[in-house]
XYZ file of C-alpha atoms in Angstrom:
637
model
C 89.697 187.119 129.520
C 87.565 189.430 131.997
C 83.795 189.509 132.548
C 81.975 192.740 132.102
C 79.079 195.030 133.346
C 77.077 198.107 133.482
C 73.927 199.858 134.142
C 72.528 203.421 132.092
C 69.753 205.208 132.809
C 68.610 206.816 130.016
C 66.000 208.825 131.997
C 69.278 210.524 133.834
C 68.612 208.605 136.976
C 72.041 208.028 139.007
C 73.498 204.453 138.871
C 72.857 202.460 142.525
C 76.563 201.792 142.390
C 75.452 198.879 145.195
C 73.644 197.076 141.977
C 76.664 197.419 139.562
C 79.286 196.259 142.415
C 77.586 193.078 143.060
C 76.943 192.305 139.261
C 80.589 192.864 138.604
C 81.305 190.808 141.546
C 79.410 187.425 141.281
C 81.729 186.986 138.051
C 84.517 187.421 140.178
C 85.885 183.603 138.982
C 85.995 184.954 135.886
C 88.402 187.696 136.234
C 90.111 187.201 139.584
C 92.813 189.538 139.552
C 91.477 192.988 139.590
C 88.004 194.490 139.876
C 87.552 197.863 137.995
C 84.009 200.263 138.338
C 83.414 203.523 136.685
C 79.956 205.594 137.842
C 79.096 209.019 136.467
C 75.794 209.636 136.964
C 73.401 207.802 135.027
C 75.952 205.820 133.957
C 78.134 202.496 135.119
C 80.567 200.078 134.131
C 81.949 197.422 135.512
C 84.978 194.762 135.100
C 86.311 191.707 136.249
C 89.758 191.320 135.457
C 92.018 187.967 134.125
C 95.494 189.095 133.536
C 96.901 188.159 129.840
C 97.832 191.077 127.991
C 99.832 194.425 129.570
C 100.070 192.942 133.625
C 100.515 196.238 135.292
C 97.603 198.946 136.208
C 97.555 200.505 132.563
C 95.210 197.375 131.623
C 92.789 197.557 134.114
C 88.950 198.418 133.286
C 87.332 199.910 132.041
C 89.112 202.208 130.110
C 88.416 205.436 128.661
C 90.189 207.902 126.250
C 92.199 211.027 127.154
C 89.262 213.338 128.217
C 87.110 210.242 129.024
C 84.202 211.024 126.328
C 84.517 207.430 125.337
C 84.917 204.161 127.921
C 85.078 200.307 127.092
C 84.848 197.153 128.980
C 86.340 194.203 127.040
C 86.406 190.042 128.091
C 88.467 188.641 125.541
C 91.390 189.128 123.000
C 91.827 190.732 119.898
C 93.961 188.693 118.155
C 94.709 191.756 115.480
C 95.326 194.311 117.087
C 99.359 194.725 116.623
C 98.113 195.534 113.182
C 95.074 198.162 114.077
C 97.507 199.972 116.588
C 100.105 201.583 114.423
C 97.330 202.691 112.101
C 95.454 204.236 114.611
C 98.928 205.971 115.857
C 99.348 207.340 112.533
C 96.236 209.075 112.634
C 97.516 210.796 115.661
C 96.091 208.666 118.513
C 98.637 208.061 121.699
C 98.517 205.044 123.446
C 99.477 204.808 127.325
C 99.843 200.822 127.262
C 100.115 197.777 125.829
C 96.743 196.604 125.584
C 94.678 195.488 123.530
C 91.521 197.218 125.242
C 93.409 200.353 124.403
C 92.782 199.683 120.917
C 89.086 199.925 121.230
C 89.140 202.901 122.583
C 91.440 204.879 120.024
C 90.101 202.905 117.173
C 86.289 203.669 118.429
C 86.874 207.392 118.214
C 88.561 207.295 114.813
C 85.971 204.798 113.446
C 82.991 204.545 115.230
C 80.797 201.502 114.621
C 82.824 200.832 111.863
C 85.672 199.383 114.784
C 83.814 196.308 114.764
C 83.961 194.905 111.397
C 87.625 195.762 111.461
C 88.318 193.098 114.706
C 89.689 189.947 114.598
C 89.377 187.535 118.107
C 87.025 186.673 120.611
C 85.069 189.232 122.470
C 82.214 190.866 124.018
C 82.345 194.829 124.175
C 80.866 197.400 125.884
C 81.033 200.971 124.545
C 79.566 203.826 126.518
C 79.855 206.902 124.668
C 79.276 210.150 126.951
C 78.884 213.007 124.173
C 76.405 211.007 121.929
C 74.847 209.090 124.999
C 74.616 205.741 123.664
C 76.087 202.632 124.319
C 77.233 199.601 121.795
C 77.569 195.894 122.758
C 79.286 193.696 120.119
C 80.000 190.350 119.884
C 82.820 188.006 117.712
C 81.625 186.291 114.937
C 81.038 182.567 116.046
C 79.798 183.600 119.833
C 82.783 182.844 121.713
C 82.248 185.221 124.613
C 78.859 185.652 126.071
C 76.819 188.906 126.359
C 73.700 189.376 127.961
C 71.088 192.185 128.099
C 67.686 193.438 129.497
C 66.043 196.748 129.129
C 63.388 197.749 131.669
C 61.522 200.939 130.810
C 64.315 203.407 130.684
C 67.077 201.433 131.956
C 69.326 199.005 130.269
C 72.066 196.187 132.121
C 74.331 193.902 129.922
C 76.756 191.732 131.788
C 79.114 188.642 130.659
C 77.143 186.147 132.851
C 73.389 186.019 133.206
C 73.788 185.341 137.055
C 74.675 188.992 137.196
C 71.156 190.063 136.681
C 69.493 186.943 139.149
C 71.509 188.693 142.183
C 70.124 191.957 141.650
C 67.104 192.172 144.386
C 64.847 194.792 142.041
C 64.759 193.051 139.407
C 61.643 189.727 138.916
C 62.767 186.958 136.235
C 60.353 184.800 134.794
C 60.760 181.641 133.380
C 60.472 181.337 129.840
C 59.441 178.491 128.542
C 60.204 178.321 125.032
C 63.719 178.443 125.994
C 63.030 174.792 127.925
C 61.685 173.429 124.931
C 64.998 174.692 122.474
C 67.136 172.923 125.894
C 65.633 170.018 125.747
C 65.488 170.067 121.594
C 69.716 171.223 121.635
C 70.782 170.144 125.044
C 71.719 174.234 125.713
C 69.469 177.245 125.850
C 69.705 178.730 122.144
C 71.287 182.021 121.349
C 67.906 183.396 120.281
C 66.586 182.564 123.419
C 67.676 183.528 127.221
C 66.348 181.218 130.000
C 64.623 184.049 131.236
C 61.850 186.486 129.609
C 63.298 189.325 130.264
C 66.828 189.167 129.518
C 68.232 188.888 125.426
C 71.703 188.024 124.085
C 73.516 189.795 121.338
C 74.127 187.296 118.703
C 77.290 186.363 117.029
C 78.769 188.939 114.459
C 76.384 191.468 115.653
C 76.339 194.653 117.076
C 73.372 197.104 118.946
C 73.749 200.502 119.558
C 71.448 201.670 122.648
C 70.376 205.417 122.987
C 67.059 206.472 124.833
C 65.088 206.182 121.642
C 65.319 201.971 121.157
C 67.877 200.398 119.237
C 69.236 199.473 116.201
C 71.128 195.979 115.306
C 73.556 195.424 112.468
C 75.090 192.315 111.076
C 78.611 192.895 110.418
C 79.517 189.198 109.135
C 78.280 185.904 108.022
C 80.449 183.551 106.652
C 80.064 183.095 103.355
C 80.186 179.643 101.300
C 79.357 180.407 97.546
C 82.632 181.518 95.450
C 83.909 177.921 95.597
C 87.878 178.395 94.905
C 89.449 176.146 92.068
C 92.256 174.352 93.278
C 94.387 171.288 93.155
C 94.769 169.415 96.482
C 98.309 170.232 96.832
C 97.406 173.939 96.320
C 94.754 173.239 99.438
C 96.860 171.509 101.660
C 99.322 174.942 101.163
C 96.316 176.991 101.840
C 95.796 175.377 105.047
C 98.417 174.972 106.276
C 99.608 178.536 106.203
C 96.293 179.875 107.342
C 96.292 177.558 110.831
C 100.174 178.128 111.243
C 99.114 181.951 111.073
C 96.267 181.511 113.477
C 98.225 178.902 116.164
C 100.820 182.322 115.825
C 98.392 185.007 116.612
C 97.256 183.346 119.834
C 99.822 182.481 120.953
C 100.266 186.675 122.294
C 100.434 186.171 125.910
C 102.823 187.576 129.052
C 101.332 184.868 130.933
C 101.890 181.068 131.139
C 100.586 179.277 127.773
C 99.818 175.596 126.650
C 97.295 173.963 125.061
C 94.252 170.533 125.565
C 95.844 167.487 123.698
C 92.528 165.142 123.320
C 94.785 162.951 120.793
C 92.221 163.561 117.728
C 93.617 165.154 115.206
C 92.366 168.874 115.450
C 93.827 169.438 119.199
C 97.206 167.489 117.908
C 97.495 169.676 114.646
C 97.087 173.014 117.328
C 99.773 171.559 119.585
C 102.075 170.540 115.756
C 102.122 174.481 114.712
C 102.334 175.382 118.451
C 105.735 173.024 118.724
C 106.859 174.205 115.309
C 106.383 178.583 116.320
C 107.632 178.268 119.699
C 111.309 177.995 120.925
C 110.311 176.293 124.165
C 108.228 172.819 124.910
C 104.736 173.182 124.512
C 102.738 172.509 127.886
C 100.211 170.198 127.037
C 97.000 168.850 128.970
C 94.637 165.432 128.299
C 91.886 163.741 130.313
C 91.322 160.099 130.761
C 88.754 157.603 131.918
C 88.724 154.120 133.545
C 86.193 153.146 130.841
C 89.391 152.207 128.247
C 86.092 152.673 125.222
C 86.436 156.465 126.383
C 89.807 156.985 127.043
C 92.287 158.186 124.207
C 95.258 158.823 126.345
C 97.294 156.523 124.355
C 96.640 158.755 121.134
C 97.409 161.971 123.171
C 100.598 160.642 124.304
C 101.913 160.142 120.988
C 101.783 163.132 120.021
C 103.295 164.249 123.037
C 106.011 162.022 122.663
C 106.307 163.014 119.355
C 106.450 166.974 120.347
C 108.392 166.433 123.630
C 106.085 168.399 125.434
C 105.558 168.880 128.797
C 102.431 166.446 129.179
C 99.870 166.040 132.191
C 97.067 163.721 132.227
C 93.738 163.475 134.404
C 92.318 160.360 135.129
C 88.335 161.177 135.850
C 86.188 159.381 138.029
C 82.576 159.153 138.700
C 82.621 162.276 140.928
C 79.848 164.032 139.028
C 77.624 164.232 141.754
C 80.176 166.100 144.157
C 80.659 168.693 141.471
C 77.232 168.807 139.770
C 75.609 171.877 141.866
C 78.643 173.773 141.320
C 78.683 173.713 137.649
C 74.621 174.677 137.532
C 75.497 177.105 139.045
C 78.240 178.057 137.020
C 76.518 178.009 133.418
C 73.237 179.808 134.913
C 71.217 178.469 132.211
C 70.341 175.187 131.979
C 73.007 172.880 129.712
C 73.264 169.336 129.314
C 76.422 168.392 127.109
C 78.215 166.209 129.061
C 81.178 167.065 128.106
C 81.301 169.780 130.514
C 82.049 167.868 132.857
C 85.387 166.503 131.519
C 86.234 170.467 129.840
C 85.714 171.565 133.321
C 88.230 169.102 134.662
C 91.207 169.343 132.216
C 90.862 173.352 132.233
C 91.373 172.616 136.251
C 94.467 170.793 135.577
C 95.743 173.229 133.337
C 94.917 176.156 135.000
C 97.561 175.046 137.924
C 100.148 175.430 134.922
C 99.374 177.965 132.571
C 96.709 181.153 132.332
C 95.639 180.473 128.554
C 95.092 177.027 126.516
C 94.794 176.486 122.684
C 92.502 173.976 121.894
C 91.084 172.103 118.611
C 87.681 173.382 118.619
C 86.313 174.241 115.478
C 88.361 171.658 113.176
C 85.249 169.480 112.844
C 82.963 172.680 112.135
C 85.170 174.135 109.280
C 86.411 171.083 107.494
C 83.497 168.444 107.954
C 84.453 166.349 110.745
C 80.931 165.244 112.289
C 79.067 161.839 111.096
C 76.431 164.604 110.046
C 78.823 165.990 107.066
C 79.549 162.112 105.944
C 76.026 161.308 105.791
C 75.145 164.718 104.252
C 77.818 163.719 101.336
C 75.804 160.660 100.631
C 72.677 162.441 100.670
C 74.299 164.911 98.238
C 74.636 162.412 96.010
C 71.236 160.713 96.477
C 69.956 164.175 95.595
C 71.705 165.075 92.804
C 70.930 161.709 91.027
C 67.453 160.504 92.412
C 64.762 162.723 90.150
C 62.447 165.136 92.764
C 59.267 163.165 90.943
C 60.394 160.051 92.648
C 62.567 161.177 95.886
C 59.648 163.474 97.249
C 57.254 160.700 97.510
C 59.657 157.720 99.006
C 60.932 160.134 101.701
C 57.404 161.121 102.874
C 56.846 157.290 103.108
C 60.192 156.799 104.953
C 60.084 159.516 107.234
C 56.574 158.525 108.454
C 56.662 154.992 108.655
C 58.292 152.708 111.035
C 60.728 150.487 108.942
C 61.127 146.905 109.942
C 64.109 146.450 112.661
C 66.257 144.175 110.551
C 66.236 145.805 106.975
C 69.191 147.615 107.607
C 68.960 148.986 103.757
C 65.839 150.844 104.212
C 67.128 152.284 107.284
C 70.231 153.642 105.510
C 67.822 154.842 102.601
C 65.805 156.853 105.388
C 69.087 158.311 106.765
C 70.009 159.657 103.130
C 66.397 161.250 102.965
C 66.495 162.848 106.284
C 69.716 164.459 105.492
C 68.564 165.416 101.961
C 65.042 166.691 103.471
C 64.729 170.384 102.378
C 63.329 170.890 105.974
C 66.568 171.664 107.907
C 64.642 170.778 111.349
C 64.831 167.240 109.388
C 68.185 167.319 108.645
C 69.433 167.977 112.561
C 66.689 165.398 113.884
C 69.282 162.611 114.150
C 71.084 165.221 116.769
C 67.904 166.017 119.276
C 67.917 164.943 122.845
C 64.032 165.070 122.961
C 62.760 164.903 118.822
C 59.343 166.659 118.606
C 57.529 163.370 119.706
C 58.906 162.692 122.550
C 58.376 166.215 123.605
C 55.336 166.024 123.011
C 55.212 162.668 125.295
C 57.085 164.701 127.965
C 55.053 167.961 128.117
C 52.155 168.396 129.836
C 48.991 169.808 128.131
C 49.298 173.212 130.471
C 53.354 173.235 129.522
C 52.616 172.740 125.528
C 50.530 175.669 125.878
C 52.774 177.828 127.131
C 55.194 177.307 124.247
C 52.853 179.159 121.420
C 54.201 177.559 118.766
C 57.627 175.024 118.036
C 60.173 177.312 119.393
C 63.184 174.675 118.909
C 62.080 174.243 115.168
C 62.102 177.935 114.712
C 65.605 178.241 115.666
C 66.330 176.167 112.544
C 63.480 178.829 109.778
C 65.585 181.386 111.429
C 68.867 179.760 109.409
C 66.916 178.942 106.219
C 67.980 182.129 104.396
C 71.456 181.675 104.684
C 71.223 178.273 103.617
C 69.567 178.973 100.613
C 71.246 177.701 97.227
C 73.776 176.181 99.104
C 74.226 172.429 98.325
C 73.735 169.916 100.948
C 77.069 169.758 102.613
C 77.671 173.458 102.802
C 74.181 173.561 104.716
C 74.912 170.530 106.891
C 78.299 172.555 108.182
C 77.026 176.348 108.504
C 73.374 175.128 110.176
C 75.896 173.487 112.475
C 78.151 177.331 113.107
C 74.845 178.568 113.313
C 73.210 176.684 115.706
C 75.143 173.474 117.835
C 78.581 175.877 117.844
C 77.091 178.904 120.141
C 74.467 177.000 121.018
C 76.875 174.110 122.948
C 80.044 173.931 122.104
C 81.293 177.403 122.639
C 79.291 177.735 125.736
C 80.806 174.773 127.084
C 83.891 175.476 126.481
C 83.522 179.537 127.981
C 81.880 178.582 130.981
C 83.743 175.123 132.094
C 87.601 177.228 131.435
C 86.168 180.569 133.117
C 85.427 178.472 136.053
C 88.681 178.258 136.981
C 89.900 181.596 135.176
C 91.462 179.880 132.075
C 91.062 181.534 129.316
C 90.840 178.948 126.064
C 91.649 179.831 122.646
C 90.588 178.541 119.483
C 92.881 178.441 116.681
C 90.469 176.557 114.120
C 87.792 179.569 114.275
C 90.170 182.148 113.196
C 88.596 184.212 110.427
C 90.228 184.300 107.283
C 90.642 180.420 107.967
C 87.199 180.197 108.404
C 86.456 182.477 105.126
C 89.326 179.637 103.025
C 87.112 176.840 104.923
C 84.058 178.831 103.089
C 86.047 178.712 99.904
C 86.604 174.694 99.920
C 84.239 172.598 97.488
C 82.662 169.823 99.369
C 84.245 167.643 96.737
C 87.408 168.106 98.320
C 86.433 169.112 101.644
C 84.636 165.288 102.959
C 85.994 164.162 99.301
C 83.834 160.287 98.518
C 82.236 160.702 102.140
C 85.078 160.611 104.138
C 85.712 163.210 107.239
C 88.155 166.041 107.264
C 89.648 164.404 104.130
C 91.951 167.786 103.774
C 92.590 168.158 107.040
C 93.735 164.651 107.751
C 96.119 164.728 104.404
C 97.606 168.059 105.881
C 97.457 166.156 109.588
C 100.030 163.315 107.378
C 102.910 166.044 107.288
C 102.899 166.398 110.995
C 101.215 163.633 112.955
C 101.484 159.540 113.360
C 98.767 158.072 111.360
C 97.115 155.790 113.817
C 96.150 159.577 115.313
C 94.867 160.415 112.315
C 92.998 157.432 110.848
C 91.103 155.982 113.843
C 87.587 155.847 115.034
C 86.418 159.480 116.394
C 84.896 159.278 119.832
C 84.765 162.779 120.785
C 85.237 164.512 124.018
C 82.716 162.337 126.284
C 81.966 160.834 129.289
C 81.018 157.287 130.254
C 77.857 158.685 131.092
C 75.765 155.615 129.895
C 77.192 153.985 132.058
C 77.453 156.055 135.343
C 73.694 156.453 135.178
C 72.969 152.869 135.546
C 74.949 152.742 137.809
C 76.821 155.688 140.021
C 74.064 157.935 139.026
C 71.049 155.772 139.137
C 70.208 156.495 142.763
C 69.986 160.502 142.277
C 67.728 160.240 138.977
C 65.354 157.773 141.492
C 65.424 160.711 144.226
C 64.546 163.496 141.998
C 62.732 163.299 138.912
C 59.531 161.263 139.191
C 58.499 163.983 142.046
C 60.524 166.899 141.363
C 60.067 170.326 140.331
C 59.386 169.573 136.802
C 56.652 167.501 137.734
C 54.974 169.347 140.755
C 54.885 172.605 138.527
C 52.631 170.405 135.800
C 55.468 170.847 133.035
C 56.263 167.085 132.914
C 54.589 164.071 133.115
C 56.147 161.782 135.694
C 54.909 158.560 133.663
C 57.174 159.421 130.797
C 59.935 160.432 133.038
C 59.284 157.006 134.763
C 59.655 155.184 131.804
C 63.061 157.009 130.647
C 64.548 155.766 133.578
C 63.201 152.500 134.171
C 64.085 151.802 130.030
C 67.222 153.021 130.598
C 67.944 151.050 133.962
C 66.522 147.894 132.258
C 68.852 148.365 129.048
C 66.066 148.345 127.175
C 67.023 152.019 125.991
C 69.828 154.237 125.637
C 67.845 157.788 127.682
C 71.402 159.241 128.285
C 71.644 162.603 126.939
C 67.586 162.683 127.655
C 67.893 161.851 131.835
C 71.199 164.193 132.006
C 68.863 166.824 130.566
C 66.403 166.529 132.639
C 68.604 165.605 135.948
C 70.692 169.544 134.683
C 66.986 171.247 134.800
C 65.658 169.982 137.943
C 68.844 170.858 139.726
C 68.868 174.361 137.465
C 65.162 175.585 138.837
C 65.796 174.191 142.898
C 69.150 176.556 142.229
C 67.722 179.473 140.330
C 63.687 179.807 141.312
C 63.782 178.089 144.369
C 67.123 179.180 145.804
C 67.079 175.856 148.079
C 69.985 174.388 146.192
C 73.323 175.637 146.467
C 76.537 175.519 144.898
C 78.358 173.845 147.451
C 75.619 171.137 148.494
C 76.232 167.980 148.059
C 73.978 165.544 145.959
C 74.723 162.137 147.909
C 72.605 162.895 150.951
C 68.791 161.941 150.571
């Protein structure tokens, strides 16, 4: 896990190696333990190095081929690249060490573009190729690693961190606001969006190649869910289990210290299960706990270490957001709001004091239907398939744009089946907003709704309509969640929160060709008569005590609710009604008055709204002001 850099000039200008040495080096936390730069000309790379694969010199960045026509940055793994090696060394190519960056650089000359398709892992790459003058940035399918870019005139930057380009004095950033309206819509800046106007992000399972004549994008993947593979459950469970045995295995490549986040819900216990059953040695194991007992699942995580005998450390958190806060804005560099960062950040601490790299269960409730969002969109399945059009169209335009009485808890269910069965997929996700289009609207300004030209958070979702197309209603449910809510949040929390500390976190449930047998599943079988993860959680039977298994899901969360009325309540009073978002005429302060005064008064539940807007004033004080810093503290008035 590394972060990278660089700088061309396509107009032949030299590189200001000053510029590329302190992008490379404000992602120092990132890769701490060596700091590589390459200049020639009017071109520049630079890495930040973590230490996981190959420890000596012959793995430092970037790295180039024997008569240096071809040099790559990597931040990442590739999982698959004791298979792409030997091929590549019988087609002639020598390799000088035991790297996996070394494969990128052998297999780019032999294939080209065509590398990409061909790699299996997590990774953002830069490829700067000297004869053909043109450089490629790639990305992993699902977004794991972050990779910015911005072109200005002749002159393109990428880095891993989008700080990299905010330090450089030369260059202006400008706000762009469409990318507030997707934060507050998501709770993280989309992928299709960058917080500032100038600066882009390669998307997930793309590619761009850059010469001085533009560029050109490709698509090398999407994860496909027609082909629907007939099999018995038994036959499944075999399926799965061998595929996530194979992909625990594969990460588990590492000459540094390895363990793995035990939440005690049943994806992170199934990782540390396969982890226990491939490895000769106790598994290290990691788990975060709360004095709120309605939060905590320590009890659940301990089972399973009991059960696993492995070496087991838990973090009790308290209410010490606000002496961390400022730090972790500054960390993400975009404005996010999930919570959960908080806690990630926290157990990747603890863990970090014990091993370099961490397995964890993210992805399980992505590829085998584990949100409330898949039940419901199994019940709305069926209200589809058996409610005629002639009569569903009109009783959903009635439900979705009427208030229902407060008590008739039947019509509210019936409106829940017809927002999930909407053929609007901005519909479907509106149970999952922070800020739903009318209370946006409420929020905003009239000067701030005009900036936005258009509904930029609901375009993020017409964006996904063509791969959603014929798919039935669970299928869409689950890949407009990979699509969006995965890079959009999850991944990014997890990156950013584990590269604080220089962790790097791997995720066994987003492995490929389990994600392509995850494609394969009918819904039938995969939330089989509603009911969550029904595969996984027979499979989880074989290995795992069932009061882990069958319990309610709380996620990974904070008492947040909570800590705002109380801990918190003091800090939303000092800086929202007359903050930045207010004095710049983006905000009203009424409305922002009334979240907090509702949500004081438990007359409403405004948490995820208030964190998001507490995240964004603190973001712009950091990032356009520059008053705020990372290591201020938040309790002084």
């Amino acid at each position: 896990m590394c972060a990278i850099c660089g700088i061309i000039n396509f107009d032949g200008r030299p590189v200001a190696e000053p510029d590329l040495v302190r992008m490379r080096d404000i992602m120092v936390n990132r890769g701490p333990d060596h700091g590589g730069l390459w200049r020639n000309g009017s071109a520049g790379l630079g890495h930040r190095r973590l230490k996981i694969l190959d420890l000596s010199p012959n793995g430092n960045q970037p790295m180039p081929n024997e008569d240096e026509s071809v040099w790559v940055v990597l931040n990442g793994e590739i999982y698959n690249f004791p298979e792409l090696r030997p091929q590549l060394e019988a087609c002639g190519h020598r390799f000088r060490s035991t790297s996996d960056t070394e494969v990128l650089v052998h297999g780019y000359e032999e294939w080209g573009e065509d590398l990409i398709p061909k790699l299996d892992g997590m990774f953002a790459i830069g490829i700067w190729d000297t004869r053909r003058q043109q450089l490629l940035l790639a990305r992993d399918r699902f977004g794991k690693k972050p990779l910015y870019y911005m072109q200005k005139a002749q002159t393109l930057l990428f880095a891993s961190d989008i700080k990299a380009f905010w330090t450089l004095p030369n260059i202006q950033l400008s706000i762009n606001f469409p990318a507030i309206d997707c934060y507050l819509h998501h709770l993280g800046v989309t992928q299709r969006h960058a917080i500032f106007k100038e600066i882009s992000k390669i998307q997930p399972a793309h590619y761009t190649v850059f010469n001085q004549h533009g560029s050109r994008t490709v698509r090398y993947w999407q994860q496909s869910f027609v082909g629907k593979l007939n099999l018995s459950e038994a036959e499944w469970l075999e399926q799965i289990e061998a595929a996530l045995q194979a992909a625990v295995k594969r990460r588990l490549m590492s000459d540094v210290p390895l363990g793995a986040f035990l939440s005690g819900g049943v994806d992170s216990s199934l990782v540390v299960a396969f982890m226990s059953k491939v490895t000769n040695r106790p598994v290290k194991t990691f788990s975060i706990g709360f004095q709120e007992q309605d939060y905590s699942e320590l009890k659940f995580a301990r089972l399973v270490a009991q059960q696993y005998q492995s070496e087991h450390e838990e973090i009790m958190l308290q209410p010490e957001v606000i002496s961390i806060l400022p730090s972790l804005v500054w960390e993400y560099g975009e404005p996010f709001a999930d919570s959960s960062a908080i806690p990630t950040f926290y157990v990747s601490q603890a863990a970090r004091r014990f091993v370099t790299v961490a397995l964890s269960g993210d992805g399980g409730d992505e590829m085998f239907g584990g949100y409330d969002i898949a039940r419901a969109a199994w019940h709305a399945w069926q209200y589809d398939r058996f409610l005629p059009r002639v009569i569903r169209q009109p009783l959903e335009k009635f439900l979705l744009n009427h208030p229902l009485p407060d008590r008739n808890r039947w019509l509210h269910k019936l409106k829940t089946l017809a927002v999930h069965a909407s053929d609007d997929p901005a519909i479907r996700h509106s149970y999952s907003m922070a800020f739903g289009p009318a209370q946006r609207q409420r929020l905003y300004t009239p000067a701030f709704s005009a900036a936005l030209h258009g509904q930029p958070a609901r375009e993020v979702y017409e964006l996904c309509q063509p791969a959603l197309t014929g798919l039935n209603l669970v299928d869409q449910h689950l890949l407009l969640t990979i699509l969006t809510r995965l890079p959009n949040d999850y991944l990014v929390k997890v990156d950013v929160a584990s590269m604080k500390v220089a962790l790097e976190v791997r995720s066994p449930f987003l492995d490929t060709a389990l994600a392509e047998l995850s494609g394969a599943m009918p819904p039938e079988i995969k939330v089989r008569g509603g009911r969550q993860k029904y595969l996984l959680k027979k499979l989880a039977e074989r290995h795992l005590p069932r009061q882990v298994i069958y319990r309610r899901k709380r996620g990974f969360a904070l008492p947040l609710e909570h800590w705002l009325r109380r801990d918190l309540a003091p800090l939303l009073r000092q800086l929202l009604p007359d903050g930045r978002l207010v004095q710049n005429d983006w905000f009203n302060k009424a409305e922002i008055s009334r979240l907090i005064s509702e949500h004081q008064n438990l007359t409403a539940d405004h948490t995820h709204r208030l964190w998001a807007l507490l995240w964004l004033e603190l973001w712009h004080r950091m990032f356009i002001d520059r008053t705020l810093k990372p290591t201020d503290s938040l309790s002084e008035p």
